[in-house]
Amino acid sequence: MTDPAWNIDPHRPRSPFTAPPLRLPGQSVDECITVQRDKIGQIFLAPFLFVAISVYGWIQWWTGYSVHPLIFTAVAIMTILHAGKRIWSIRATIKNLQLGRDGERLVGQMLERLREKGYGVFHDIPGPSFNIDHVIVGPAGIFTIETKARTKPKRGSSKIFYNGSSIQMAGKQAVQQPLRQVRAQARWLAAFLNRNSIIKYKVRPILVFPEWYVERTGRRNKDDVWVLNPKALDRFLDCEPHILSTTAADSAAQILTQHYRETENEPA
């Protein structure tokens, strides 16, 4: 809490901060959760209104009012059922968003340890129509990291198999969309960093599944997307050659930080 005694000019207060703080892991998902919760509050309004009208109608009928209140009651019940269906759907959406947010926060906490190895760590970087969960900048290069938090089956396999071109999770049908997503994010970030920079950066994509066992199958390629449990990221980075100088890493980090500031200051 702010102490008034430390306020230089209490009549014209001004924030001491010249720039907003950097974004937190899962911040954009948290904002989506807030929007969904606001929708629930709005949905409650119509049933409450019709219930109030229905109660008023019954009171009037009991006191001799000629119009039977069943019509109000029927409308109130239909409104409640419709609202209940929508709320159930929104609650499911919120639950999925919370799972994704918690996954991003867990991975974000793990990534903070990389600062000791000379990496800059950035969270929730805004793109044109998407957000990159995490970006790390350091000796081994620049990496985008997409977190996929998924519930595990009660029975059966809880492994993820990755062959370089598709991902198969818990025995389900193999998919390629997450790989296309992270590759597109890495291409966008590389283009963004190289837009006004003398240094030409290469960005590599990583896809992580917290608390899942990931098994690599098939032949490996140096340009493959890394698909792994985030706990293994330290080991993967340690095996990579150091290709990014401190000067180049600092320049990329400055570009990302400036992007944060400009995005936060944009009008809603």
mmCIF file of N, CA and C in Angstrom, residues 115-224:
data_model
loop_
_atom_site.group_PDB
_atom_site.id
_atom_site.type_symbol
_atom_site.label_atom_id
_atom_site.label_comp_id
_atom_site.label_asym_id
_atom_site.label_seq_id
_atom_site.Cartn_x
_atom_site.Cartn_y
_atom_site.Cartn_z
ATOM 1 N N ARG A 115 18.238 -18.302 -16.439
ATOM 2 C CA ARG A 115 18.928 -17.014 -16.311
ATOM 3 C C ARG A 115 20.333 -17.217 -15.737
ATOM 4 N N GLU A 116 20.499 -18.229 -14.890
ATOM 5 C CA GLU A 116 21.811 -18.506 -14.309
ATOM 6 C C GLU A 116 22.801 -18.965 -15.375
ATOM 7 N N LYS A 117 22.299 -19.444 -16.513
ATOM 8 C CA LYS A 117 23.171 -19.903 -17.597
ATOM 9 C C LYS A 117 23.318 -18.856 -18.693
ATOM 10 N N GLY A 118 22.861 -17.645 -18.410
ATOM 11 C CA GLY A 118 23.053 -16.557 -19.356
ATOM 12 C C GLY A 118 21.940 -16.355 -20.352
ATOM 13 N N TYR A 119 20.758 -16.891 -20.059
ATOM 14 C CA TYR A 119 19.623 -16.744 -20.974
ATOM 15 C C TYR A 119 18.683 -15.638 -20.492
ATOM 16 N N GLY A 120 18.190 -14.868 -21.448
ATOM 17 C CA GLY A 120 17.095 -13.961 -21.167
ATOM 18 C C GLY A 120 15.793 -14.717 -21.371
ATOM 19 N N VAL A 121 14.823 -14.488 -20.491
ATOM 20 C CA VAL A 121 13.556 -15.229 -20.530
ATOM 21 C C VAL A 121 12.413 -14.227 -20.647
ATOM 22 N N PHE A 122 11.575 -14.436 -21.647
ATOM 23 C CA PHE A 122 10.432 -13.555 -21.894
ATOM 24 C C PHE A 122 9.161 -14.397 -21.967
ATOM 25 N N HIS A 123 8.082 -13.842 -21.431
ATOM 26 C CA HIS A 123 6.818 -14.577 -21.367
ATOM 27 C C HIS A 123 5.708 -13.817 -22.098
ATOM 28 N N ASP A 124 4.824 -14.607 -22.733
ATOM 29 C CA ASP A 124 3.572 -14.068 -23.285
ATOM 30 C C ASP A 124 3.827 -12.907 -24.254
ATOM 31 N N ILE A 125 4.596 -13.181 -25.277
ATOM 32 C CA ILE A 125 4.932 -12.142 -26.250
ATOM 33 C C ILE A 125 3.806 -11.983 -27.266
ATOM 34 N N PRO A 126 3.238 -10.799 -27.390
ATOM 35 C CA PRO A 126 2.110 -10.602 -28.321
ATOM 36 C C PRO A 126 2.565 -10.642 -29.778
ATOM 37 N N GLY A 127 1.806 -11.383 -30.594
ATOM 38 C CA GLY A 127 1.989 -11.379 -32.031
ATOM 39 C C GLY A 127 0.797 -10.714 -32.691
ATOM 40 N N PRO A 128 0.691 -10.776 -34.008
ATOM 41 C CA PRO A 128 -0.420 -10.115 -34.713
ATOM 42 C C PRO A 128 -1.786 -10.633 -34.275
ATOM 43 N N SER A 129 -1.939 -11.940 -34.157
ATOM 44 C CA SER A 129 -3.227 -12.520 -33.746
ATOM 45 C C SER A 129 -3.013 -13.703 -32.820
ATOM 46 N N PHE A 130 -1.886 -13.713 -32.132
ATOM 47 C CA PHE A 130 -1.552 -14.831 -31.251
ATOM 48 C C PHE A 130 -0.560 -14.339 -30.207
ATOM 49 N N ASN A 131 -0.274 -15.185 -29.233
ATOM 50 C CA ASN A 131 0.740 -14.892 -28.240
ATOM 51 C C ASN A 131 1.723 -16.055 -28.183
ATOM 52 N N ILE A 132 3.000 -15.740 -28.124
ATOM 53 C CA ILE A 132 4.031 -16.758 -27.944
ATOM 54 C C ILE A 132 4.215 -16.950 -26.443
ATOM 55 N N ASP A 133 4.058 -18.179 -25.981
ATOM 56 C CA ASP A 133 4.077 -18.432 -24.535
ATOM 57 C C ASP A 133 5.383 -17.960 -23.900
ATOM 58 N N HIS A 134 6.511 -18.373 -24.480
ATOM 59 C CA HIS A 134 7.818 -18.020 -23.903
ATOM 60 C C HIS A 134 8.850 -17.887 -25.018
ATOM 61 N N VAL A 135 9.845 -17.054 -24.767
ATOM 62 C CA VAL A 135 11.011 -16.945 -25.652
ATOM 63 C C VAL A 135 12.247 -16.907 -24.768
ATOM 64 N N ILE A 136 13.261 -17.678 -25.148
ATOM 65 C CA ILE A 136 14.537 -17.607 -24.428
ATOM 66 C C ILE A 136 15.614 -17.179 -25.413
ATOM 67 N N VAL A 137 16.514 -16.329 -24.931
ATOM 68 C CA VAL A 137 17.595 -15.781 -25.744
ATOM 69 C C VAL A 137 18.888 -15.995 -24.990
ATOM 70 N N GLY A 138 19.817 -16.739 -25.588
ATOM 71 C CA GLY A 138 21.052 -17.015 -24.876
ATOM 72 C C GLY A 138 22.112 -17.642 -25.755
ATOM 73 N N PRO A 139 23.113 -18.238 -25.135
ATOM 74 C CA PRO A 139 24.265 -18.764 -25.882
ATOM 75 C C PRO A 139 23.905 -19.727 -27.013
ATOM 76 N N ALA A 140 22.920 -20.595 -26.798
ATOM 77 C CA ALA A 140 22.551 -21.586 -27.822
ATOM 78 C C ALA A 140 21.650 -21.019 -28.898
ATOM 79 N N GLY A 141 21.240 -19.758 -28.765
ATOM 80 C CA GLY A 141 20.396 -19.141 -29.778
ATOM 81 C C GLY A 141 19.101 -18.596 -29.208
ATOM 82 N N ILE A 142 18.134 -18.417 -30.087
ATOM 83 C CA ILE A 142 16.816 -17.894 -29.706
ATOM 84 C C ILE A 142 15.785 -18.985 -29.964
ATOM 85 N N PHE A 143 14.920 -19.202 -28.991
ATOM 86 C CA PHE A 143 13.933 -20.275 -29.070
ATOM 87 C C PHE A 143 12.558 -19.754 -28.665
ATOM 88 N N THR A 144 11.550 -20.116 -29.444
ATOM 89 C CA THR A 144 10.166 -19.917 -28.996
ATOM 90 C C THR A 144 9.709 -21.201 -28.334
ATOM 91 N N ILE A 145 8.902 -21.060 -27.288
ATOM 92 C CA ILE A 145 8.439 -22.226 -26.538
ATOM 93 C C ILE A 145 6.927 -22.159 -26.409
ATOM 94 N N GLU A 146 6.257 -23.160 -26.934
ATOM 95 C CA GLU A 146 4.806 -23.278 -26.839
ATOM 96 C C GLU A 146 4.480 -24.373 -25.835
ATOM 97 N N THR A 147 3.648 -24.040 -24.855
ATOM 98 C CA THR A 147 3.258 -24.999 -23.822
ATOM 99 C C THR A 147 1.921 -25.629 -24.171
ATOM 100 N N LYS A 148 1.859 -26.937 -24.121
ATOM 101 C CA LYS A 148 0.614 -27.665 -24.316
ATOM 102 C C LYS A 148 0.325 -28.471 -23.038
ATOM 103 N N ALA A 149 -0.596 -27.948 -22.242
ATOM 104 C CA ALA A 149 -0.998 -28.646 -21.015
ATOM 105 C C ALA A 149 -2.185 -29.545 -21.349
ATOM 106 N N ARG A 150 -2.057 -30.825 -21.119
ATOM 107 C CA ARG A 150 -3.098 -31.788 -21.459
ATOM 108 C C ARG A 150 -3.357 -32.710 -20.264
ATOM 109 N N THR A 151 -4.644 -33.018 -20.053
ATOM 110 C CA THR A 151 -4.980 -33.978 -19.007
ATOM 111 C C THR A 151 -4.552 -35.370 -19.444
ATOM 112 N N LYS A 152 -4.280 -36.234 -18.472
ATOM 113 C CA LYS A 152 -3.847 -37.595 -18.765
ATOM 114 C C LYS A 152 -5.031 -38.553 -18.663
ATOM 115 N N PRO A 153 -5.017 -39.638 -19.437
ATOM 116 C CA PRO A 153 -6.102 -40.617 -19.346
ATOM 117 C C PRO A 153 -6.033 -41.381 -18.026
ATOM 118 N N LYS A 154 -7.190 -41.806 -17.536
ATOM 119 C CA LYS A 154 -7.221 -42.584 -16.298
ATOM 120 C C LYS A 154 -6.562 -43.941 -16.477
ATOM 121 N N ARG A 155 -6.694 -44.484 -17.696
ATOM 122 C CA ARG A 155 -6.098 -45.787 -17.990
ATOM 123 C C ARG A 155 -5.359 -45.709 -19.331
ATOM 124 N N GLY A 156 -4.503 -46.678 -19.538
ATOM 125 C CA GLY A 156 -3.811 -46.748 -20.807
ATOM 126 C C GLY A 156 -2.548 -45.913 -20.847
ATOM 127 N N SER A 157 -2.019 -45.754 -22.055
ATOM 128 C CA SER A 157 -0.743 -45.075 -22.245
ATOM 129 C C SER A 157 -0.839 -43.590 -21.930
ATOM 130 N N SER A 158 0.193 -43.069 -21.301
ATOM 131 C CA SER A 158 0.284 -41.631 -21.053
ATOM 132 C C SER A 158 1.594 -41.102 -21.647
ATOM 133 N N LYS A 159 1.964 -41.672 -22.798
ATOM 134 C CA LYS A 159 3.174 -41.266 -23.498
ATOM 135 C C LYS A 159 2.830 -40.437 -24.732
ATOM 136 N N ILE A 160 3.799 -39.631 -25.130
ATOM 137 C CA ILE A 160 3.716 -38.885 -26.383
ATOM 138 C C ILE A 160 4.833 -39.379 -27.295
ATOM 139 N N PHE A 161 4.474 -39.734 -28.513
ATOM 140 C CA PHE A 161 5.457 -40.188 -29.488
ATOM 141 C C PHE A 161 5.599 -39.129 -30.580
ATOM 142 N N TYR A 162 6.839 -38.791 -30.890
ATOM 143 C CA TYR A 162 7.126 -37.754 -31.882
ATOM 144 C C TYR A 162 8.119 -38.304 -32.887
ATOM 145 N N ASN A 163 7.731 -38.299 -34.170
ATOM 146 C CA ASN A 163 8.589 -38.866 -35.204
ATOM 147 C C ASN A 163 9.222 -37.810 -36.110
ATOM 148 N N GLY A 164 9.089 -36.544 -35.730
ATOM 149 C CA GLY A 164 9.660 -35.477 -36.537
ATOM 150 C C GLY A 164 8.653 -34.767 -37.410
ATOM 151 N N SER A 165 7.545 -35.438 -37.722
ATOM 152 C CA SER A 165 6.530 -34.821 -38.582
ATOM 153 C C SER A 165 5.145 -34.822 -37.968
ATOM 154 N N SER A 166 4.921 -35.630 -36.935
ATOM 155 C CA SER A 166 3.614 -35.668 -36.273
ATOM 156 C C SER A 166 3.788 -36.096 -34.833
ATOM 157 N N ILE A 167 2.731 -35.840 -34.057
ATOM 158 C CA ILE A 167 2.734 -36.148 -32.627
ATOM 159 C C ILE A 167 1.554 -37.048 -32.326
ATOM 160 N N GLN A 168 1.798 -38.113 -31.582
ATOM 161 C CA GLN A 168 0.728 -38.999 -31.157
ATOM 162 C C GLN A 168 0.690 -39.008 -29.635
ATOM 163 N N MET A 169 -0.454 -38.677 -29.088
ATOM 164 C CA MET A 169 -0.604 -38.550 -27.636
ATOM 165 C C MET A 169 -1.544 -39.610 -27.104
ATOM 166 N N ALA A 170 -1.068 -40.392 -26.143
ATOM 167 C CA ALA A 170 -1.887 -41.359 -25.409
ATOM 168 C C ALA A 170 -2.683 -42.268 -26.337
ATOM 169 N N GLY A 171 -2.045 -42.713 -27.403
ATOM 170 C CA GLY A 171 -2.699 -43.646 -28.304
ATOM 171 C C GLY A 171 -3.707 -43.042 -29.249
ATOM 172 N N LYS A 172 -3.874 -41.731 -29.235
ATOM 173 C CA LYS A 172 -4.840 -41.091 -30.123
ATOM 174 C C LYS A 172 -4.242 -40.884 -31.521
ATOM 175 N N GLN A 173 -5.058 -40.366 -32.409
ATOM 176 C CA GLN A 173 -4.611 -40.148 -33.770
ATOM 177 C C GLN A 173 -3.485 -39.120 -33.815
ATOM 178 N N ALA A 174 -2.475 -39.386 -34.631
ATOM 179 C CA ALA A 174 -1.344 -38.470 -34.754
ATOM 180 C C ALA A 174 -1.795 -37.139 -35.353
ATOM 181 N N VAL A 175 -1.207 -36.053 -34.872
ATOM 182 C CA VAL A 175 -1.578 -34.708 -35.332
ATOM 183 C C VAL A 175 -0.327 -33.940 -35.732
ATOM 184 N N GLN A 176 -0.503 -32.963 -36.613
ATOM 185 C CA GLN A 176 0.593 -32.121 -37.068
ATOM 186 C C GLN A 176 0.387 -30.647 -36.730
ATOM 187 N N GLN A 177 -0.844 -30.277 -36.357
ATOM 188 C CA GLN A 177 -1.170 -28.863 -36.145
ATOM 189 C C GLN A 177 -0.262 -28.178 -35.116
ATOM 190 N N PRO A 178 0.025 -28.801 -33.943
ATOM 191 C CA PRO A 178 0.904 -28.107 -32.987
ATOM 192 C C PRO A 178 2.280 -27.801 -33.564
ATOM 193 N N LEU A 179 2.784 -28.689 -34.429
ATOM 194 C CA LEU A 179 4.090 -28.457 -35.046
ATOM 195 C C LEU A 179 4.019 -27.291 -36.024
ATOM 196 N N ARG A 180 2.942 -27.227 -36.793
ATOM 197 C CA ARG A 180 2.774 -26.092 -37.709
ATOM 198 C C ARG A 180 2.670 -24.789 -36.928
ATOM 199 N N GLN A 181 1.990 -24.839 -35.786
ATOM 200 C CA GLN A 181 1.810 -23.640 -34.967
ATOM 201 C C GLN A 181 3.151 -23.095 -34.475
ATOM 202 N N VAL A 182 3.982 -23.975 -33.899
ATOM 203 C CA VAL A 182 5.243 -23.484 -33.331
ATOM 204 C C VAL A 182 6.212 -23.059 -34.421
ATOM 205 N N ARG A 183 6.172 -23.712 -35.575
ATOM 206 C CA ARG A 183 7.031 -23.281 -36.680
ATOM 207 C C ARG A 183 6.624 -21.891 -37.176
ATOM 208 N N ALA A 184 5.315 -21.667 -37.263
ATOM 209 C CA ALA A 184 4.830 -20.356 -37.696
ATOM 210 C C ALA A 184 5.224 -19.271 -36.695
ATOM 211 N N GLN A 185 5.153 -19.566 -35.409
ATOM 212 C CA GLN A 185 5.555 -18.596 -34.400
ATOM 213 C C GLN A 185 7.029 -18.257 -34.520
ATOM 214 N N ALA A 186 7.862 -19.280 -34.728
ATOM 215 C CA ALA A 186 9.301 -19.047 -34.851
ATOM 216 C C ALA A 186 9.611 -18.220 -36.100
ATOM 217 N N ARG A 187 8.917 -18.507 -37.205
ATOM 218 C CA ARG A 187 9.148 -17.715 -38.429
ATOM 219 C C ARG A 187 8.752 -16.262 -38.218
ATOM 220 N N TRP A 188 7.613 -16.042 -37.551
ATOM 221 C CA TRP A 188 7.183 -14.660 -37.320
ATOM 222 C C TRP A 188 8.195 -13.916 -36.452
ATOM 223 N N LEU A 189 8.670 -14.576 -35.369
ATOM 224 C CA LEU A 189 9.599 -13.899 -34.468
ATOM 225 C C LEU A 189 10.916 -13.599 -35.169
ATOM 226 N N ALA A 190 11.399 -14.542 -35.994
ATOM 227 C CA ALA A 190 12.638 -14.293 -36.730
ATOM 228 C C ALA A 190 12.480 -13.092 -37.657
ATOM 229 N N ALA A 191 11.355 -13.025 -38.367
ATOM 230 C CA ALA A 191 11.105 -11.886 -39.255
ATOM 231 C C ALA A 191 11.012 -10.587 -38.473
ATOM 232 N N PHE A 192 10.394 -10.645 -37.314
ATOM 233 C CA PHE A 192 10.239 -9.443 -36.487
ATOM 234 C C PHE A 192 11.599 -8.953 -35.983
ATOM 235 N N LEU A 193 12.434 -9.875 -35.495
ATOM 236 C CA LEU A 193 13.743 -9.489 -34.970
ATOM 237 C C LEU A 193 14.654 -8.964 -36.073
ATOM 238 N N ASN A 194 14.528 -9.537 -37.259
ATOM 239 C CA ASN A 194 15.427 -9.163 -38.352
ATOM 240 C C ASN A 194 14.957 -7.929 -39.124
ATOM 241 N N ARG A 195 13.762 -7.440 -38.801
ATOM 242 C CA ARG A 195 13.174 -6.348 -39.557
ATOM 243 C C ARG A 195 14.030 -5.092 -39.517
ATOM 244 N N ASN A 196 14.500 -4.718 -38.324
ATOM 245 C CA ASN A 196 15.288 -3.494 -38.190
ATOM 246 C C ASN A 196 16.625 -3.760 -37.502
ATOM 247 N N SER A 197 17.172 -4.949 -37.727
ATOM 248 C CA SER A 197 18.410 -5.306 -37.047
ATOM 249 C C SER A 197 19.498 -5.619 -38.064
ATOM 250 N N ILE A 198 20.698 -5.192 -37.762
ATOM 251 C CA ILE A 198 21.839 -5.530 -38.616
ATOM 252 C C ILE A 198 22.157 -7.016 -38.487
ATOM 253 N N ILE A 199 22.017 -7.534 -37.270
ATOM 254 C CA ILE A 199 22.250 -8.954 -37.021
ATOM 255 C C ILE A 199 21.077 -9.753 -37.562
ATOM 256 N N LYS A 200 21.353 -10.854 -38.225
ATOM 257 C CA LYS A 200 20.309 -11.727 -38.747
ATOM 258 C C LYS A 200 20.153 -12.930 -37.823
ATOM 259 N N TYR A 201 18.989 -12.977 -37.187
ATOM 260 C CA TYR A 201 18.740 -14.009 -36.191
ATOM 261 C C TYR A 201 18.001 -15.204 -36.799
ATOM 262 N N LYS A 202 18.266 -16.362 -36.239
ATOM 263 C CA LYS A 202 17.505 -17.570 -36.537
ATOM 264 C C LYS A 202 16.782 -17.988 -35.260
ATOM 265 N N VAL A 203 15.529 -18.315 -35.388
ATOM 266 C CA VAL A 203 14.721 -18.692 -34.223
ATOM 267 C C VAL A 203 14.278 -20.141 -34.378
ATOM 268 N N ARG A 204 14.450 -20.908 -33.322
ATOM 269 C CA ARG A 204 14.086 -22.322 -33.355
ATOM 270 C C ARG A 204 12.872 -22.568 -32.460
ATOM 271 N N PRO A 205 11.954 -23.429 -32.894
ATOM 272 C CA PRO A 205 10.728 -23.673 -32.115
ATOM 273 C C PRO A 205 10.861 -24.878 -31.186
ATOM 274 N N ILE A 206 10.229 -24.751 -30.025
ATOM 275 C CA ILE A 206 10.176 -25.839 -29.044
ATOM 276 C C ILE A 206 8.721 -26.021 -28.611
ATOM 277 N N LEU A 207 8.304 -27.260 -28.488
ATOM 278 C CA LEU A 207 6.961 -27.607 -28.032
ATOM 279 C C LEU A 207 7.102 -28.455 -26.777
ATOM 280 N N VAL A 208 6.525 -28.008 -25.671
ATOM 281 C CA VAL A 208 6.695 -28.738 -24.408
ATOM 282 C C VAL A 208 5.349 -29.208 -23.868
ATOM 283 N N PHE A 209 5.379 -30.394 -23.262
ATOM 284 C CA PHE A 209 4.204 -30.993 -22.641
ATOM 285 C C PHE A 209 4.539 -31.264 -21.171
ATOM 286 N N PRO A 210 4.140 -30.370 -20.262
ATOM 287 C CA PRO A 210 4.465 -30.567 -18.843
ATOM 288 C C PRO A 210 3.906 -31.876 -18.301
ATOM 289 N N GLU A 211 4.766 -32.598 -17.573
ATOM 290 C CA GLU A 211 4.409 -33.823 -16.861
ATOM 291 C C GLU A 211 4.039 -34.987 -17.788
ATOM 292 N N TRP A 212 4.400 -34.915 -19.039
ATOM 293 C CA TRP A 212 4.194 -36.022 -19.977
ATOM 294 C C TRP A 212 5.551 -36.604 -20.355
ATOM 295 N N TYR A 213 5.578 -37.915 -20.589
ATOM 296 C CA TYR A 213 6.790 -38.569 -21.074
ATOM 297 C C TYR A 213 6.777 -38.513 -22.593
ATOM 298 N N VAL A 214 7.819 -37.930 -23.164
ATOM 299 C CA VAL A 214 7.896 -37.756 -24.621
ATOM 300 C C VAL A 214 8.990 -38.664 -25.164
ATOM 301 N N GLU A 215 8.615 -39.476 -26.142
ATOM 302 C CA GLU A 215 9.573 -40.404 -26.761
ATOM 303 C C GLU A 215 9.762 -40.042 -28.232
ATOM 304 N N ARG A 216 11.025 -39.854 -28.615
ATOM 305 C CA ARG A 216 11.363 -39.512 -30.006
ATOM 306 C C ARG A 216 11.545 -40.788 -30.806
ATOM 307 N N THR A 217 10.880 -40.895 -31.931
ATOM 308 C CA THR A 217 10.996 -42.058 -32.799
ATOM 309 C C THR A 217 11.441 -41.607 -34.190
ATOM 310 N N GLY A 218 11.930 -42.543 -34.992
ATOM 311 C CA GLY A 218 12.328 -42.205 -36.352
ATOM 312 C C GLY A 218 13.658 -41.475 -36.403
ATOM 313 N N ARG A 219 14.053 -41.108 -37.612
ATOM 314 C CA ARG A 219 15.321 -40.428 -37.817
ATOM 315 C C ARG A 219 15.249 -38.987 -37.329
ATOM 316 N N ARG A 220 16.365 -38.504 -36.813
ATOM 317 C CA ARG A 220 16.432 -37.135 -36.314
ATOM 318 C C ARG A 220 16.974 -36.192 -37.380
ATOM 319 N N ASN A 221 16.516 -34.960 -37.314
ATOM 320 C CA ASN A 221 16.974 -33.925 -38.227
ATOM 321 C C ASN A 221 17.349 -32.709 -37.391
ATOM 322 N N LYS A 222 18.410 -32.032 -37.778
ATOM 323 C CA LYS A 222 18.863 -30.888 -36.973
ATOM 324 C C LYS A 222 17.853 -29.750 -36.974
ATOM 325 N N ASP A 223 16.966 -29.725 -37.974
ATOM 326 C CA ASP A 223 15.956 -28.667 -38.044
ATOM 327 C C ASP A 223 14.628 -29.087 -37.433
ATOM 328 N N ASP A 224 14.571 -30.262 -36.795
ATOM 329 C CA ASP A 224 13.334 -30.721 -36.170
ATOM 330 C C ASP A 224 12.889 -29.760 -35.067
#
